């Protein structure tokens, strides 16, 4: 079966060249092959496209109508091919990027202006979700996720390490005392994160191998780390959150790091997650490379912190 799009190209070339033989020469095809393409179109359409005589070739009414449509299709296809080819040479188009809320506000949004300066033809649609998102079902080009990545058909690239810290406001510690051991946390007010099993609302886990857990009492729980950080700053209790969320507060003394007899859990990492296509779009590749450059080798939020 002959390719119909190729047959359209052959047909339009016959019209412009004025003969099957001339069209064949310009396309490096035999006259027989040119004839086969035209006949295939006529058979598919169920009508004659050319009036043929020994002297001249002319279009039938059906041929004129088909020529108008074929030229439009071929022009549209050429524009599509040029656009796709341009995307391979220079990043362009809409990049749909999804990231966790607090992380995106602090450490993705501030990087976008520089990205736009480097790649002005890329438009970013930034979606903020703490819940897991279905990259394929929801049509995201790229998602950033902070967790240990399970086996998946999706492709991933580690962008940065994520460290957890235990901290509270100085006035809370002055009022309630500073815990020295993990077990001391049972006597303190803790602020829990509802989307985590390891640093959640009833138990907190410590140790490099997650070997120690303790029951905690959390009069305030939330599904957003910013809420918990603000509560901690107001002296409401102790939080156990990623360093990227509290780095500035720790550096300026508004929150104070608490060191116990067990270290914080070995946290997961920040991963770029994207579709397992053979040809990753250039706009996706340059964004991943850009984020890896800005987040490594030491994440900027951890610079100046003395983490265990």
mmCIF file of C-alpha atoms in Angstrom:
data_model
loop_
_atom_site.group_PDB
_atom_site.id
_atom_site.type_symbol
_atom_site.label_atom_id
_atom_site.label_comp_id
_atom_site.label_asym_id
_atom_site.label_seq_id
_atom_site.Cartn_x
_atom_site.Cartn_y
_atom_site.Cartn_z
ATOM 1 C CA UNK A 1 0.000 0.000 0.000
ATOM 2 C CA UNK A 2 1.430 3.340 -1.049
ATOM 3 C CA UNK A 3 1.741 6.120 1.509
ATOM 4 C CA UNK A 4 -1.181 8.509 0.912
ATOM 5 C CA UNK A 5 0.740 11.610 2.010
ATOM 6 C CA UNK A 6 3.538 10.775 -0.424
ATOM 7 C CA UNK A 7 0.944 10.202 -3.122
ATOM 8 C CA UNK A 8 -0.460 13.692 -2.427
ATOM 9 C CA UNK A 9 3.022 15.146 -2.871
ATOM 10 C CA UNK A 10 3.459 13.259 -6.148
ATOM 11 C CA UNK A 11 0.025 14.386 -7.353
ATOM 12 C CA UNK A 12 0.702 18.075 -6.653
ATOM 13 C CA UNK A 13 4.113 17.809 -8.345
ATOM 14 C CA UNK A 14 2.467 16.342 -11.460
ATOM 15 C CA UNK A 15 0.161 19.371 -11.526
ATOM 16 C CA UNK A 16 2.985 21.908 -11.182
ATOM 17 C CA UNK A 17 5.387 20.023 -13.522
ATOM 18 C CA UNK A 18 2.725 19.473 -16.172
ATOM 19 C CA UNK A 19 3.420 15.798 -16.828
ATOM 20 C CA UNK A 20 4.064 12.479 -15.144
ATOM 21 C CA UNK A 21 7.534 12.278 -16.648
ATOM 22 C CA UNK A 22 8.573 15.756 -15.488
ATOM 23 C CA UNK A 23 7.212 15.102 -11.997
ATOM 24 C CA UNK A 24 9.165 11.846 -11.855
ATOM 25 C CA UNK A 25 12.408 13.556 -12.820
ATOM 26 C CA UNK A 26 12.005 16.254 -10.145
ATOM 27 C CA UNK A 27 11.219 13.651 -7.480
ATOM 28 C CA UNK A 28 13.795 11.084 -8.642
ATOM 29 C CA UNK A 29 10.995 8.597 -9.330
ATOM 30 C CA UNK A 30 10.243 6.571 -12.415
ATOM 31 C CA UNK A 31 7.255 7.568 -14.515
ATOM 32 C CA UNK A 32 5.755 4.191 -13.669
ATOM 33 C CA UNK A 33 5.965 4.918 -9.919
ATOM 34 C CA UNK A 34 4.441 8.376 -10.398
ATOM 35 C CA UNK A 35 1.555 6.760 -12.275
ATOM 36 C CA UNK A 36 1.085 4.216 -9.476
ATOM 37 C CA UNK A 37 0.776 6.994 -6.882
ATOM 38 C CA UNK A 38 -1.832 8.861 -8.899
ATOM 39 C CA UNK A 39 -3.795 5.699 -9.675
ATOM 40 C CA UNK A 40 -3.720 4.747 -5.985
ATOM 41 C CA UNK A 41 -5.277 8.112 -5.093
ATOM 42 C CA UNK A 42 -7.922 7.772 -7.797
ATOM 43 C CA UNK A 43 -8.773 4.262 -6.643
ATOM 44 C CA UNK A 44 -9.055 5.402 -3.027
ATOM 45 C CA UNK A 45 -11.194 8.415 -3.944
ATOM 46 C CA UNK A 46 -13.266 6.564 -6.518
ATOM 47 C CA UNK A 47 -12.865 9.269 -9.166
ATOM 48 C CA UNK A 48 -10.544 10.450 -11.927
ATOM 49 C CA UNK A 49 -8.168 13.300 -11.076
ATOM 50 C CA UNK A 50 -6.691 13.997 -14.528
ATOM 51 C CA UNK A 51 -7.916 14.220 -18.092
ATOM 52 C CA UNK A 52 -5.158 12.370 -19.959
ATOM 53 C CA UNK A 53 -4.322 12.796 -23.628
ATOM 54 C CA UNK A 54 -1.214 12.421 -25.709
ATOM 55 C CA UNK A 55 -0.820 16.197 -25.888
ATOM 56 C CA UNK A 56 -1.744 17.573 -22.503
ATOM 57 C CA UNK A 57 -2.703 16.785 -18.949
ATOM 58 C CA UNK A 58 -5.493 18.665 -17.198
ATOM 59 C CA UNK A 59 -7.359 18.384 -13.918
ATOM 60 C CA UNK A 60 -10.913 17.151 -13.674
ATOM 61 C CA UNK A 61 -13.339 18.996 -11.404
ATOM 62 C CA UNK A 62 -12.609 16.390 -8.733
ATOM 63 C CA UNK A 63 -8.893 16.895 -9.361
ATOM 64 C CA UNK A 64 -9.168 20.655 -8.833
ATOM 65 C CA UNK A 65 -11.041 20.121 -5.571
ATOM 66 C CA UNK A 66 -8.540 17.519 -4.396
ATOM 67 C CA UNK A 67 -5.587 19.746 -5.335
ATOM 68 C CA UNK A 68 -6.892 22.562 -3.129
ATOM 69 C CA UNK A 69 -7.257 20.251 -0.135
ATOM 70 C CA UNK A 70 -3.969 18.434 -0.756
ATOM 71 C CA UNK A 71 -2.002 21.692 -0.942
ATOM 72 C CA UNK A 72 -3.461 22.801 2.378
ATOM 73 C CA UNK A 73 -2.658 19.457 4.040
ATOM 74 C CA UNK A 74 0.897 19.460 2.698
ATOM 75 C CA UNK A 75 1.458 23.057 3.796
ATOM 76 C CA UNK A 76 0.154 22.277 7.292
ATOM 77 C CA UNK A 77 2.340 19.164 7.459
ATOM 78 C CA UNK A 78 5.406 21.137 6.410
ATOM 79 C CA UNK A 79 4.740 23.715 9.124
ATOM 80 C CA UNK A 80 4.319 20.943 11.707
ATOM 81 C CA UNK A 81 7.559 19.266 10.618
ATOM 82 C CA UNK A 82 9.432 22.561 10.723
ATOM 83 C CA UNK A 83 8.072 23.284 14.190
ATOM 84 C CA UNK A 84 9.059 19.865 15.524
ATOM 85 C CA UNK A 85 12.474 20.115 13.898
ATOM 86 C CA UNK A 86 12.975 23.562 15.451
ATOM 87 C CA UNK A 87 12.140 22.149 18.886
ATOM 88 C CA UNK A 88 14.992 19.667 18.468
ATOM 89 C CA UNK A 89 17.412 22.506 17.702
ATOM 90 C CA UNK A 90 16.172 25.059 20.238
ATOM 91 C CA UNK A 91 13.922 24.505 23.283
ATOM 92 C CA UNK A 92 10.460 25.901 22.679
ATOM 93 C CA UNK A 93 6.817 25.312 23.522
ATOM 94 C CA UNK A 94 4.873 24.934 26.762
ATOM 95 C CA UNK A 95 6.589 23.010 29.557
ATOM 96 C CA UNK A 96 4.094 21.703 32.131
ATOM 97 C CA UNK A 97 6.054 21.333 35.393
ATOM 98 C CA UNK A 98 4.543 20.082 38.652
ATOM 99 C CA UNK A 99 6.230 20.370 42.063
ATOM 100 C CA UNK A 100 5.421 20.255 45.807
ATOM 101 C CA UNK A 101 3.877 23.492 47.059
ATOM 102 C CA UNK A 102 6.393 24.721 49.645
ATOM 103 C CA UNK A 103 9.425 23.595 47.674
ATOM 104 C CA UNK A 104 8.164 25.168 44.454
ATOM 105 C CA UNK A 105 7.480 28.528 46.083
ATOM 106 C CA UNK A 106 10.961 28.712 47.635
ATOM 107 C CA UNK A 107 13.210 26.864 45.239
ATOM 108 C CA UNK A 108 11.552 26.588 41.821
ATOM 109 C CA UNK A 109 9.753 29.896 41.258
ATOM 110 C CA UNK A 110 12.880 32.040 41.984
ATOM 111 C CA UNK A 111 14.808 30.110 39.303
ATOM 112 C CA UNK A 112 12.300 30.662 36.492
ATOM 113 C CA UNK A 113 13.448 34.186 35.453
ATOM 114 C CA UNK A 114 16.990 32.951 34.749
ATOM 115 C CA UNK A 115 15.601 29.930 32.891
ATOM 116 C CA UNK A 116 13.530 32.270 30.717
ATOM 117 C CA UNK A 117 16.598 34.364 29.967
ATOM 118 C CA UNK A 118 18.388 31.244 28.763
ATOM 119 C CA UNK A 119 15.431 29.732 26.908
ATOM 120 C CA UNK A 120 13.052 32.553 25.913
ATOM 121 C CA UNK A 121 10.924 30.350 23.633
ATOM 122 C CA UNK A 122 9.826 28.034 26.471
ATOM 123 C CA UNK A 123 6.634 28.886 28.334
ATOM 124 C CA UNK A 124 6.377 27.314 31.798
ATOM 125 C CA UNK A 125 3.102 26.191 33.302
ATOM 126 C CA UNK A 126 3.914 25.563 36.967
ATOM 127 C CA UNK A 127 1.499 23.392 38.927
ATOM 128 C CA UNK A 128 1.785 23.065 42.718
ATOM 129 C CA UNK A 129 0.618 19.852 44.407
ATOM 130 C CA UNK A 130 1.772 18.013 47.512
ATOM 131 C CA UNK A 131 -0.306 14.967 46.562
ATOM 132 C CA UNK A 132 1.154 12.374 44.168
ATOM 133 C CA UNK A 133 0.287 13.266 40.588
ATOM 134 C CA UNK A 134 -0.164 10.948 37.606
ATOM 135 C CA UNK A 135 2.314 12.369 35.132
ATOM 136 C CA UNK A 136 0.817 10.614 32.115
ATOM 137 C CA UNK A 137 -2.877 10.860 33.007
ATOM 138 C CA UNK A 138 -2.618 14.540 33.959
ATOM 139 C CA UNK A 139 -0.367 15.431 31.004
ATOM 140 C CA UNK A 140 2.605 16.847 32.924
ATOM 141 C CA UNK A 141 5.907 17.002 31.037
ATOM 142 C CA UNK A 142 7.945 16.882 34.243
ATOM 143 C CA UNK A 143 7.283 16.525 37.951
ATOM 144 C CA UNK A 144 9.539 17.086 40.954
ATOM 145 C CA UNK A 145 9.007 14.681 43.839
ATOM 146 C CA UNK A 146 10.604 14.371 47.293
ATOM 147 C CA UNK A 147 10.590 10.703 48.202
ATOM 148 C CA UNK A 148 12.319 7.402 47.698
ATOM 149 C CA UNK A 149 11.350 6.392 44.192
ATOM 150 C CA UNK A 150 9.682 3.002 43.829
ATOM 151 C CA UNK A 151 10.220 0.823 40.782
ATOM 152 C CA UNK A 152 8.346 2.372 37.879
ATOM 153 C CA UNK A 153 8.272 2.623 34.117
ATOM 154 C CA UNK A 154 8.789 6.371 34.505
ATOM 155 C CA UNK A 155 12.266 7.812 34.178
ATOM 156 C CA UNK A 156 13.855 9.651 37.110
ATOM 157 C CA UNK A 157 16.935 11.703 37.852
ATOM 158 C CA UNK A 158 18.122 12.661 41.312
ATOM 159 C CA UNK A 159 18.552 16.424 41.600
ATOM 160 C CA UNK A 160 19.445 16.933 45.265
ATOM 161 C CA UNK A 161 19.579 15.322 48.692
ATOM 162 C CA UNK A 162 16.837 16.300 51.134
ATOM 163 C CA UNK A 163 17.774 16.471 54.823
ATOM 164 C CA UNK A 164 15.333 16.624 57.730
ATOM 165 C CA UNK A 165 15.812 18.707 60.880
ATOM 166 C CA UNK A 166 14.081 18.955 64.242
ATOM 167 C CA UNK A 167 13.649 22.529 65.425
ATOM 168 C CA UNK A 168 11.619 24.992 67.491
ATOM 169 C CA UNK A 169 11.530 28.678 68.329
ATOM 170 C CA UNK A 170 13.884 29.894 71.079
ATOM 171 C CA UNK A 171 10.975 31.086 73.232
ATOM 172 C CA UNK A 172 9.323 27.643 73.085
ATOM 173 C CA UNK A 173 12.562 25.976 74.184
ATOM 174 C CA UNK A 174 13.039 28.544 76.950
ATOM 175 C CA UNK A 175 9.526 27.843 78.178
ATOM 176 C CA UNK A 176 9.308 24.054 77.714
ATOM 177 C CA UNK A 177 12.960 23.042 77.862
ATOM 178 C CA UNK A 178 15.102 21.464 75.159
ATOM 179 C CA UNK A 179 14.615 17.718 74.577
ATOM 180 C CA UNK A 180 17.839 15.720 74.725
ATOM 181 C CA UNK A 181 16.623 12.284 73.656
ATOM 182 C CA UNK A 182 14.029 10.996 71.222
ATOM 183 C CA UNK A 183 11.973 9.719 74.144
ATOM 184 C CA UNK A 184 11.827 13.249 75.595
ATOM 185 C CA UNK A 185 9.593 14.266 72.695
ATOM 186 C CA UNK A 186 6.661 12.505 74.361
ATOM 187 C CA UNK A 187 6.542 15.330 76.912
ATOM 188 C CA UNK A 188 6.624 18.099 74.289
ATOM 189 C CA UNK A 189 4.151 19.781 71.959
ATOM 190 C CA UNK A 190 4.821 18.573 68.419
ATOM 191 C CA UNK A 191 3.384 19.823 65.140
ATOM 192 C CA UNK A 192 2.529 17.042 62.702
ATOM 193 C CA UNK A 193 2.510 16.734 58.920
ATOM 194 C CA UNK A 194 -0.458 14.741 57.676
ATOM 195 C CA UNK A 195 1.092 13.629 54.350
ATOM 196 C CA UNK A 196 3.990 11.719 55.916
ATOM 197 C CA UNK A 197 4.157 8.354 57.629
ATOM 198 C CA UNK A 198 7.664 8.932 59.002
ATOM 199 C CA UNK A 199 7.306 12.482 60.365
ATOM 200 C CA UNK A 200 3.538 12.439 60.667
ATOM 201 C CA UNK A 201 0.848 13.069 63.243
ATOM 202 C CA UNK A 202 1.247 10.246 65.805
ATOM 203 C CA UNK A 203 4.791 8.877 65.507
ATOM 204 C CA UNK A 204 8.118 10.324 64.419
ATOM 205 C CA UNK A 205 10.929 8.108 63.164
ATOM 206 C CA UNK A 206 14.655 8.718 63.731
ATOM 207 C CA UNK A 207 17.963 7.032 62.936
ATOM 208 C CA UNK A 208 19.970 6.477 59.767
ATOM 209 C CA UNK A 209 18.139 3.186 59.267
ATOM 210 C CA UNK A 210 14.819 4.437 60.654
ATOM 211 C CA UNK A 211 15.383 2.206 63.680
ATOM 212 C CA UNK A 212 13.868 4.420 66.368
ATOM 213 C CA UNK A 213 10.309 5.746 66.587
ATOM 214 C CA UNK A 214 8.478 7.661 69.275
ATOM 215 C CA UNK A 215 4.846 8.533 69.893
ATOM 216 C CA UNK A 216 4.184 12.268 69.657
ATOM 217 C CA UNK A 217 1.304 14.483 70.692
ATOM 218 C CA UNK A 218 0.289 16.953 67.987
ATOM 219 C CA UNK A 219 -2.385 19.515 68.863
ATOM 220 C CA UNK A 220 -1.851 21.035 65.411
ATOM 221 C CA UNK A 221 -1.545 18.968 62.238
ATOM 222 C CA UNK A 222 -1.493 20.227 58.647
ATOM 223 C CA UNK A 223 -0.905 19.017 55.098
ATOM 224 C CA UNK A 224 1.421 21.934 54.360
ATOM 225 C CA UNK A 225 4.850 22.560 55.841
ATOM 226 C CA UNK A 226 4.577 26.344 55.672
ATOM 227 C CA UNK A 227 1.678 26.253 58.115
ATOM 228 C CA UNK A 228 3.732 24.170 60.532
ATOM 229 C CA UNK A 229 6.766 26.434 60.190
ATOM 230 C CA UNK A 230 4.682 29.522 60.989
ATOM 231 C CA UNK A 231 3.227 27.763 64.024
ATOM 232 C CA UNK A 232 6.735 26.862 65.193
ATOM 233 C CA UNK A 233 7.889 30.448 64.705
ATOM 234 C CA UNK A 234 4.989 31.527 66.912
ATOM 235 C CA UNK A 235 6.285 29.250 69.662
ATOM 236 C CA UNK A 236 3.542 26.637 69.391
ATOM 237 C CA UNK A 237 5.807 23.595 69.365
ATOM 238 C CA UNK A 238 8.481 21.458 67.669
ATOM 239 C CA UNK A 239 8.534 20.637 63.969
ATOM 240 C CA UNK A 240 10.337 17.871 62.079
ATOM 241 C CA UNK A 241 10.627 19.099 58.514
ATOM 242 C CA UNK A 242 12.985 19.232 55.490
ATOM 243 C CA UNK A 243 15.826 21.709 55.808
ATOM 244 C CA UNK A 244 14.728 23.569 52.661
ATOM 245 C CA UNK A 245 11.611 24.673 54.527
ATOM 246 C CA UNK A 246 13.373 26.161 57.570
ATOM 247 C CA UNK A 247 16.890 26.992 56.364
ATOM 248 C CA UNK A 248 16.515 30.784 56.534
ATOM 249 C CA UNK A 249 14.884 30.640 59.961
ATOM 250 C CA UNK A 250 17.746 28.476 61.273
ATOM 251 C CA UNK A 251 20.433 30.721 59.774
ATOM 252 C CA UNK A 252 18.928 33.855 61.349
ATOM 253 C CA UNK A 253 18.154 32.218 64.704
ATOM 254 C CA UNK A 254 14.377 32.444 64.463
ATOM 255 C CA UNK A 255 14.289 28.672 64.860
ATOM 256 C CA UNK A 256 16.836 26.578 66.710
ATOM 257 C CA UNK A 257 17.964 23.118 65.637
ATOM 258 C CA UNK A 258 17.480 20.335 68.217
ATOM 259 C CA UNK A 259 19.980 17.475 68.351
ATOM 260 C CA UNK A 260 18.870 14.228 70.031
ATOM 261 C CA UNK A 261 20.458 10.868 70.778
ATOM 262 C CA UNK A 262 19.324 9.622 67.355
ATOM 263 C CA UNK A 263 19.855 11.640 64.168
ATOM 264 C CA UNK A 264 17.000 12.577 61.833
ATOM 265 C CA UNK A 265 15.948 9.958 59.341
ATOM 266 C CA UNK A 266 17.949 9.456 56.195
ATOM 267 C CA UNK A 267 15.692 11.462 53.982
ATOM 268 C CA UNK A 268 14.722 10.755 50.447
ATOM 269 C CA UNK A 269 15.902 12.875 47.569
ATOM 270 C CA UNK A 270 14.466 15.378 45.158
ATOM 271 C CA UNK A 271 13.850 13.626 41.853
ATOM 272 C CA UNK A 272 12.866 14.818 38.407
ATOM 273 C CA UNK A 273 10.272 12.395 37.037
ATOM 274 C CA UNK A 274 9.374 12.271 33.358
ATOM 275 C CA UNK A 275 7.881 10.007 30.701
ATOM 276 C CA UNK A 276 9.902 7.018 29.401
ATOM 277 C CA UNK A 277 9.911 8.179 25.777
ATOM 278 C CA UNK A 278 12.772 7.336 23.438
ATOM 279 C CA UNK A 279 13.216 10.998 22.530
ATOM 280 C CA UNK A 280 12.853 13.229 25.585
ATOM 281 C CA UNK A 281 11.740 16.704 24.404
ATOM 282 C CA UNK A 282 14.537 19.249 24.477
ATOM 283 C CA UNK A 283 12.479 21.596 26.667
ATOM 284 C CA UNK A 284 12.316 18.837 29.318
ATOM 285 C CA UNK A 285 15.999 17.957 29.082
ATOM 286 C CA UNK A 286 17.201 21.534 29.466
ATOM 287 C CA UNK A 287 14.943 22.104 32.482
ATOM 288 C CA UNK A 288 16.254 18.970 34.225
ATOM 289 C CA UNK A 289 19.860 19.981 33.496
ATOM 290 C CA UNK A 290 19.194 23.529 34.703
ATOM 291 C CA UNK A 291 17.684 22.371 38.012
ATOM 292 C CA UNK A 292 20.510 19.874 38.561
ATOM 293 C CA UNK A 293 23.003 22.693 38.009
ATOM 294 C CA UNK A 294 21.258 25.013 40.470
ATOM 295 C CA UNK A 295 20.662 22.383 43.177
ATOM 296 C CA UNK A 296 24.023 20.635 43.226
ATOM 297 C CA UNK A 297 26.392 19.428 44.374
ATOM 298 C CA UNK A 298 25.362 20.970 47.731
ATOM 299 C CA UNK A 299 21.764 22.237 47.772
ATOM 300 C CA UNK A 300 21.807 26.023 48.219
ATOM 301 C CA UNK A 301 19.350 25.831 51.136
ATOM 302 C CA UNK A 302 21.789 23.659 53.101
ATOM 303 C CA UNK A 303 24.778 25.949 52.672
ATOM 304 C CA UNK A 304 25.878 27.332 56.027
ATOM 305 C CA UNK A 305 23.838 24.819 58.050
ATOM 306 C CA UNK A 306 25.647 22.343 60.282
ATOM 307 C CA UNK A 307 23.584 19.242 59.653
ATOM 308 C CA UNK A 308 24.387 15.957 61.331
#
